Amino acid sequence: YHNPACGTSRNALAMIRNFPLSPYGYSLLGDAWNGLHAFDRAVPTYQRALELSSADRRPQLFQHLGVAYLSAHEYERAYKAFDTGIDLFSAKTTAEELYQLGSAARLSGRTKQAQVVLKYLELKLPQDDPVWAQRFEEERSALSEHEGHRRY
């Protein structure tokens, strides 16, 4: 159930074996599966971590779960995971988190939610960062194309 060449998965399995009721080993193993693009394994592993985790750890786990769903092209599930894990109005919410939430909203057909998130993302964009400026414009363009297809 793990890649022997991956030290992360070995460490995660050892943590699960020694502390089966701790969410940390499951979270680490989910990260390893995500890194290996084994999303079908990452999802249930993150779900197990969520079952065992305290409330303060759950938002981060929902974000990791959202990444797995987004990577697996399960956009509706990705949106729901990100929406649960990301506080749109928090000063601590990062541009990356908003970008992921907005992308998942757009890809799941939630145009209105994607528009709102895009507005918040624009406020959080790192200043004078051409990479972020390009990512933002690409997302805005993709949303505009999506809206154009819905009208016809």
JSON list of C-alpha atoms in Angstrom, two decimals:
[
{"chain": "A", "resi": 1, "resn": "TYR", "atom": "CA", "xyz": [0.00, 0.00, 0.00]},
{"chain": "A", "resi": 2, "resn": "HIS", "atom": "CA", "xyz": [2.94, 2.37, -0.28]},
{"chain": "A", "resi": 3, "resn": "ASN", "atom": "CA", "xyz": [5.83, 3.26, -2.53]},
{"chain": "A", "resi": 4, "resn": "PRO", "atom": "CA", "xyz": [8.92, 1.71, -0.92]},
{"chain": "A", "resi": 5, "resn": "ALA", "atom": "CA", "xyz": [11.07, 4.49, -2.36]},
{"chain": "A", "resi": 6, "resn": "CYS", "atom": "CA", "xyz": [9.01, 7.11, -0.59]},
{"chain": "A", "resi": 7, "resn": "GLY", "atom": "CA", "xyz": [10.29, 7.87, 2.90]},
{"chain": "A", "resi": 8, "resn": "THR", "atom": "CA", "xyz": [7.18, 9.90, 3.64]},
{"chain": "A", "resi": 9, "resn": "SER", "atom": "CA", "xyz": [4.89, 6.93, 3.17]},
{"chain": "A", "resi": 10, "resn": "ARG", "atom": "CA", "xyz": [7.15, 4.74, 5.34]},
{"chain": "A", "resi": 11, "resn": "ASN", "atom": "CA", "xyz": [7.08, 7.32, 8.12]},
{"chain": "A", "resi": 12, "resn": "ALA", "atom": "CA", "xyz": [3.31, 7.75, 7.77]},
{"chain": "A", "resi": 13, "resn": "LEU", "atom": "CA", "xyz": [2.69, 4.00, 7.96]},
{"chain": "A", "resi": 14, "resn": "ALA", "atom": "CA", "xyz": [4.90, 3.77, 11.06]},
{"chain": "A", "resi": 15, "resn": "MET", "atom": "CA", "xyz": [2.92, 6.60, 12.68]},
{"chain": "A", "resi": 16, "resn": "ILE", "atom": "CA", "xyz": [-0.38, 4.88, 11.84]},
{"chain": "A", "resi": 17, "resn": "ARG", "atom": "CA", "xyz": [0.88, 1.57, 13.18]},
{"chain": "A", "resi": 18, "resn": "ASN", "atom": "CA", "xyz": [2.09, 3.11, 16.45]},
{"chain": "A", "resi": 19, "resn": "PHE", "atom": "CA", "xyz": [-0.66, 5.73, 16.87]},
{"chain": "A", "resi": 20, "resn": "PRO", "atom": "CA", "xyz": [-3.72, 4.43, 14.98]},
{"chain": "A", "resi": 21, "resn": "LEU", "atom": "CA", "xyz": [-6.09, 7.00, 16.51]},
{"chain": "A", "resi": 22, "resn": "SER", "atom": "CA", "xyz": [-3.95, 10.00, 15.60]},
{"chain": "A", "resi": 23, "resn": "PRO", "atom": "CA", "xyz": [-4.83, 11.93, 12.43]},
{"chain": "A", "resi": 24, "resn": "TYR", "atom": "CA", "xyz": [-1.22, 12.93, 11.70]},
{"chain": "A", "resi": 25, "resn": "GLY", "atom": "CA", "xyz": [-0.08, 9.67, 10.14]},
{"chain": "A", "resi": 26, "resn": "TYR", "atom": "CA", "xyz": [-3.16, 9.58, 7.92]},
{"chain": "A", "resi": 27, "resn": "SER", "atom": "CA", "xyz": [-2.64, 13.19, 6.87]},
{"chain": "A", "resi": 28, "resn": "LEU", "atom": "CA", "xyz": [1.01, 12.49, 6.04]},
{"chain": "A", "resi": 29, "resn": "LEU", "atom": "CA", "xyz": [0.07, 9.37, 4.08]},
{"chain": "A", "resi": 30, "resn": "GLY", "atom": "CA", "xyz": [-2.59, 11.35, 2.19]},
{"chain": "A", "resi": 31, "resn": "ASP", "atom": "CA", "xyz": [0.09, 13.89, 1.26]},
{"chain": "A", "resi": 32, "resn": "ALA", "atom": "CA", "xyz": [2.31, 11.06, 0.02]},
{"chain": "A", "resi": 33, "resn": "TRP", "atom": "CA", "xyz": [-0.52, 9.62, -2.09]},
{"chain": "A", "resi": 34, "resn": "ASN", "atom": "CA", "xyz": [-1.27, 13.09, -3.48]},
{"chain": "A", "resi": 35, "resn": "GLY", "atom": "CA", "xyz": [2.39, 13.50, -4.38]},
{"chain": "A", "resi": 36, "resn": "LEU", "atom": "CA", "xyz": [2.31, 10.18, -6.20]},
{"chain": "A", "resi": 37, "resn": "HIS", "atom": "CA", "xyz": [-0.91, 11.18, -8.03]},
{"chain": "A", "resi": 38, "resn": "ALA", "atom": "CA", "xyz": [-2.72, 8.26, -6.36]},
{"chain": "A", "resi": 39, "resn": "PHE", "atom": "CA", "xyz": [-5.81, 10.36, -5.68]},
{"chain": "A", "resi": 40, "resn": "ASP", "atom": "CA", "xyz": [-8.04, 7.32, -5.25]},
{"chain": "A", "resi": 41, "resn": "ARG", "atom": "CA", "xyz": [-5.90, 6.45, -2.22]},
{"chain": "A", "resi": 42, "resn": "ALA", "atom": "CA", "xyz": [-5.36, 10.01, -1.00]},
{"chain": "A", "resi": 43, "resn": "VAL", "atom": "CA", "xyz": [-9.08, 10.75, -0.65]},
{"chain": "A", "resi": 44, "resn": "PRO", "atom": "CA", "xyz": [-10.02, 7.96, 1.82]},
{"chain": "A", "resi": 45, "resn": "THR", "atom": "CA", "xyz": [-6.80, 8.57, 3.72]},
{"chain": "A", "resi": 46, "resn": "TYR", "atom": "CA", "xyz": [-7.65, 12.25, 4.23]},
{"chain": "A", "resi": 47, "resn": "GLN", "atom": "CA", "xyz": [-11.21, 11.27, 5.12]},
{"chain": "A", "resi": 48, "resn": "ARG", "atom": "CA", "xyz": [-9.86, 9.01, 7.87]},
{"chain": "A", "resi": 49, "resn": "ALA", "atom": "CA", "xyz": [-7.66, 11.85, 9.12]},
{"chain": "A", "resi": 50, "resn": "LEU", "atom": "CA", "xyz": [-10.73, 14.10, 9.22]},
{"chain": "A", "resi": 51, "resn": "GLU", "atom": "CA", "xyz": [-12.65, 11.52, 11.28]},
{"chain": "A", "resi": 52, "resn": "LEU", "atom": "CA", "xyz": [-9.86, 11.50, 13.86]},
{"chain": "A", "resi": 53, "resn": "SER", "atom": "CA", "xyz": [-8.93, 15.17, 13.89]},
{"chain": "A", "resi": 54, "resn": "SER", "atom": "CA", "xyz": [-9.83, 18.01, 16.21]},
{"chain": "A", "resi": 55, "resn": "ALA", "atom": "CA", "xyz": [-11.79, 21.00, 14.93]},
{"chain": "A", "resi": 56, "resn": "ASP", "atom": "CA", "xyz": [-8.71, 23.25, 14.63]},
{"chain": "A", "resi": 57, "resn": "ARG", "atom": "CA", "xyz": [-6.99, 20.80, 12.25]},
{"chain": "A", "resi": 58, "resn": "ARG", "atom": "CA", "xyz": [-10.01, 20.11, 10.04]},
{"chain": "A", "resi": 59, "resn": "PRO", "atom": "CA", "xyz": [-9.79, 23.19, 7.75]},
{"chain": "A", "resi": 60, "resn": "GLN", "atom": "CA", "xyz": [-6.28, 22.24, 6.61]},
{"chain": "A", "resi": 61, "resn": "LEU", "atom": "CA", "xyz": [-7.34, 18.64, 6.02]},
{"chain": "A", "resi": 62, "resn": "PHE", "atom": "CA", "xyz": [-10.35, 19.77, 3.97]},
{"chain": "A", "resi": 63, "resn": "GLN", "atom": "CA", "xyz": [-7.97, 21.86, 1.85]},
{"chain": "A", "resi": 64, "resn": "HIS", "atom": "CA", "xyz": [-5.72, 18.85, 1.26]},
{"chain": "A", "resi": 65, "resn": "LEU", "atom": "CA", "xyz": [-8.79, 16.78, 0.40]},
{"chain": "A", "resi": 66, "resn": "GLY", "atom": "CA", "xyz": [-9.87, 19.52, -2.01]},
{"chain": "A", "resi": 67, "resn": "VAL", "atom": "CA", "xyz": [-6.51, 19.35, -3.78]},
{"chain": "A", "resi": 68, "resn": "ALA", "atom": "CA", "xyz": [-6.90, 15.58, -4.19]},
{"chain": "A", "resi": 69, "resn": "TYR", "atom": "CA", "xyz": [-10.41, 15.97, -5.60]},
{"chain": "A", "resi": 70, "resn": "LEU", "atom": "CA", "xyz": [-9.36, 18.84, -7.89]},
{"chain": "A", "resi": 71, "resn": "SER", "atom": "CA", "xyz": [-6.44, 16.81, -9.20]},
{"chain": "A", "resi": 72, "resn": "ALA", "atom": "CA", "xyz": [-8.77, 13.86, -9.81]},
{"chain": "A", "resi": 73, "resn": "HIS", "atom": "CA", "xyz": [-11.15, 16.16, -11.76]},
{"chain": "A", "resi": 74, "resn": "GLU", "atom": "CA", "xyz": [-13.92, 15.70, -9.18]},
{"chain": "A", "resi": 75, "resn": "TYR", "atom": "CA", "xyz": [-14.76, 19.38, -9.21]},
{"chain": "A", "resi": 76, "resn": "GLU", "atom": "CA", "xyz": [-17.99, 19.39, -7.21]},
{"chain": "A", "resi": 77, "resn": "ARG", "atom": "CA", "xyz": [-16.35, 17.45, -4.39]},
{"chain": "A", "resi": 78, "resn": "ALA", "atom": "CA", "xyz": [-13.29, 19.69, -4.61]},
{"chain": "A", "resi": 79, "resn": "TYR", "atom": "CA", "xyz": [-15.46, 22.77, -4.29]},
{"chain": "A", "resi": 80, "resn": "LYS", "atom": "CA", "xyz": [-17.29, 21.39, -1.26]},
{"chain": "A", "resi": 81, "resn": "ALA", "atom": "CA", "xyz": [-14.02, 20.41, 0.46]},
{"chain": "A", "resi": 82, "resn": "PHE", "atom": "CA", "xyz": [-12.40, 23.80, -0.22]},
{"chain": "A", "resi": 83, "resn": "ASP", "atom": "CA", "xyz": [-15.57, 25.66, 0.77]},
{"chain": "A", "resi": 84, "resn": "THR", "atom": "CA", "xyz": [-15.61, 23.78, 4.08]},
{"chain": "A", "resi": 85, "resn": "GLY", "atom": "CA", "xyz": [-11.91, 24.32, 4.74]},
{"chain": "A", "resi": 86, "resn": "ILE", "atom": "CA", "xyz": [-11.38, 27.89, 3.58]},
{"chain": "A", "resi": 87, "resn": "ASP", "atom": "CA", "xyz": [-12.73, 30.95, 5.38]},
{"chain": "A", "resi": 88, "resn": "LEU", "atom": "CA", "xyz": [-13.25, 33.44, 2.58]},
{"chain": "A", "resi": 89, "resn": "PHE", "atom": "CA", "xyz": [-13.31, 36.36, 5.01]},
{"chain": "A", "resi": 90, "resn": "SER", "atom": "CA", "xyz": [-10.30, 35.50, 7.16]},
{"chain": "A", "resi": 91, "resn": "ALA", "atom": "CA", "xyz": [-7.23, 37.69, 6.99]},
{"chain": "A", "resi": 92, "resn": "LYS", "atom": "CA", "xyz": [-5.20, 34.46, 7.24]},
{"chain": "A", "resi": 93, "resn": "THR", "atom": "CA", "xyz": [-6.64, 33.01, 4.03]},
{"chain": "A", "resi": 94, "resn": "THR", "atom": "CA", "xyz": [-3.94, 32.98, 1.36]},
{"chain": "A", "resi": 95, "resn": "ALA", "atom": "CA", "xyz": [-4.13, 33.86, -2.31]},
{"chain": "A", "resi": 96, "resn": "GLU", "atom": "CA", "xyz": [-3.36, 30.20, -3.14]},
{"chain": "A", "resi": 97, "resn": "GLU", "atom": "CA", "xyz": [-6.32, 29.01, -1.08]},
{"chain": "A", "resi": 98, "resn": "LEU", "atom": "CA", "xyz": [-8.63, 31.50, -2.77]},
{"chain": "A", "resi": 99, "resn": "TYR", "atom": "CA", "xyz": [-7.28, 30.50, -6.17]},
{"chain": "A", "resi": 100, "resn": "GLN", "atom": "CA", "xyz": [-8.04, 26.84, -5.47]},
{"chain": "A", "resi": 101, "resn": "LEU", "atom": "CA", "xyz": [-11.53, 27.63, -4.15]},
{"chain": "A", "resi": 102, "resn": "GLY", "atom": "CA", "xyz": [-12.29, 29.86, -7.14]},
{"chain": "A", "resi": 103, "resn": "SER", "atom": "CA", "xyz": [-11.01, 27.32, -9.65]},
{"chain": "A", "resi": 104, "resn": "ALA", "atom": "CA", "xyz": [-13.05, 24.55, -8.07]},
{"chain": "A", "resi": 105, "resn": "ALA", "atom": "CA", "xyz": [-16.14, 26.80, -8.06]},
{"chain": "A", "resi": 106, "resn": "ARG", "atom": "CA", "xyz": [-15.70, 27.61, -11.75]},
{"chain": "A", "resi": 107, "resn": "LEU", "atom": "CA", "xyz": [-14.97, 24.03, -12.76]},
{"chain": "A", "resi": 108, "resn": "SER", "atom": "CA", "xyz": [-18.00, 22.75, -10.84]},
{"chain": "A", "resi": 109, "resn": "GLY", "atom": "CA", "xyz": [-20.25, 25.24, -12.63]},
{"chain": "A", "resi": 110, "resn": "ARG", "atom": "CA", "xyz": [-20.68, 27.59, -9.67]},
{"chain": "A", "resi": 111, "resn": "THR", "atom": "CA", "xyz": [-20.14, 30.78, -11.63]},
{"chain": "A", "resi": 112, "resn": "LYS", "atom": "CA", "xyz": [-21.52, 33.21, -9.04]},
{"chain": "A", "resi": 113, "resn": "GLN", "atom": "CA", "xyz": [-19.35, 31.74, -6.28]},
{"chain": "A", "resi": 114, "resn": "ALA", "atom": "CA", "xyz": [-16.31, 31.81, -8.59]},
{"chain": "A", "resi": 115, "resn": "GLN", "atom": "CA", "xyz": [-16.92, 35.51, -9.32]},
{"chain": "A", "resi": 116, "resn": "VAL", "atom": "CA", "xyz": [-17.09, 36.35, -5.61]},
{"chain": "A", "resi": 117, "resn": "VAL", "atom": "CA", "xyz": [-13.94, 34.40, -4.82]},
{"chain": "A", "resi": 118, "resn": "LEU", "atom": "CA", "xyz": [-12.14, 36.03, -7.74]},
{"chain": "A", "resi": 119, "resn": "LYS", "atom": "CA", "xyz": [-12.92, 39.46, -6.28]},
{"chain": "A", "resi": 120, "resn": "TYR", "atom": "CA", "xyz": [-11.43, 38.44, -2.94]},
{"chain": "A", "resi": 121, "resn": "LEU", "atom": "CA", "xyz": [-8.45, 36.89, -4.70]},
{"chain": "A", "resi": 122, "resn": "GLU", "atom": "CA", "xyz": [-7.75, 40.15, -6.48]},
{"chain": "A", "resi": 123, "resn": "LEU", "atom": "CA", "xyz": [-7.46, 41.86, -3.07]},
{"chain": "A", "resi": 124, "resn": "LYS", "atom": "CA", "xyz": [-4.99, 39.23, -1.84]},
{"chain": "A", "resi": 125, "resn": "LEU", "atom": "CA", "xyz": [-2.73, 39.06, -4.89]},
{"chain": "A", "resi": 126, "resn": "PRO", "atom": "CA", "xyz": [0.94, 39.54, -4.06]},
{"chain": "A", "resi": 127, "resn": "GLN", "atom": "CA", "xyz": [1.97, 42.95, -5.38]},
{"chain": "A", "resi": 128, "resn": "ASP", "atom": "CA", "xyz": [4.34, 43.15, -8.35]},
{"chain": "A", "resi": 129, "resn": "ASP", "atom": "CA", "xyz": [4.36, 39.38, -8.85]},
{"chain": "A", "resi": 130, "resn": "PRO", "atom": "CA", "xyz": [4.09, 38.59, -12.57]},
{"chain": "A", "resi": 131, "resn": "VAL", "atom": "CA", "xyz": [3.39, 34.89, -11.95]},
{"chain": "A", "resi": 132, "resn": "TRP", "atom": "CA", "xyz": [0.39, 35.68, -9.76]},
{"chain": "A", "resi": 133, "resn": "ALA", "atom": "CA", "xyz": [-0.79, 38.37, -12.17]},
{"chain": "A", "resi": 134, "resn": "GLN", "atom": "CA", "xyz": [-0.73, 35.80, -14.98]},
{"chain": "A", "resi": 135, "resn": "ARG", "atom": "CA", "xyz": [-2.52, 33.13, -12.90]},
{"chain": "A", "resi": 136, "resn": "PHE", "atom": "CA", "xyz": [-5.19, 35.64, -11.95]},
{"chain": "A", "resi": 137, "resn": "GLU", "atom": "CA", "xyz": [-5.74, 36.76, -15.56]},
{"chain": "A", "resi": 138, "resn": "GLU", "atom": "CA", "xyz": [-5.92, 33.15, -16.74]},
{"chain": "A", "resi": 139, "resn": "GLU", "atom": "CA", "xyz": [-8.55, 32.35, -14.11]},
{"chain": "A", "resi": 140, "resn": "ARG", "atom": "CA", "xyz": [-10.52, 35.50, -14.97]},
{"chain": "A", "resi": 141, "resn": "SER", "atom": "CA", "xyz": [-10.36, 34.60, -18.67]},
{"chain": "A", "resi": 142, "resn": "ALA", "atom": "CA", "xyz": [-11.45, 30.99, -18.00]},
{"chain": "A", "resi": 143, "resn": "LEU", "atom": "CA", "xyz": [-14.39, 32.27, -15.95]},
{"chain": "A", "resi": 144, "resn": "SER", "atom": "CA", "xyz": [-15.37, 34.68, -18.74]},
{"chain": "A", "resi": 145, "resn": "GLU", "atom": "CA", "xyz": [-15.24, 31.83, -21.28]},
{"chain": "A", "resi": 146, "resn": "HIS", "atom": "CA", "xyz": [-17.35, 29.66, -18.99]},
{"chain": "A", "resi": 147, "resn": "GLU", "atom": "CA", "xyz": [-19.94, 32.42, -18.67]},
{"chain": "A", "resi": 148, "resn": "GLY", "atom": "CA", "xyz": [-19.97, 32.89, -22.45]},
{"chain": "A", "resi": 149, "resn": "HIS", "atom": "CA", "xyz": [-20.68, 29.20, -23.01]},
{"chain": "A", "resi": 150, "resn": "ARG", "atom": "CA", "xyz": [-23.54, 29.25, -20.52]},
{"chain": "A", "resi": 151, "resn": "ARG", "atom": "CA", "xyz": [-25.33, 32.03, -22.35]},
{"chain": "A", "resi": 152, "resn": "TYR", "atom": "CA", "xyz": [-25.62, 30.21, -25.68]}
]
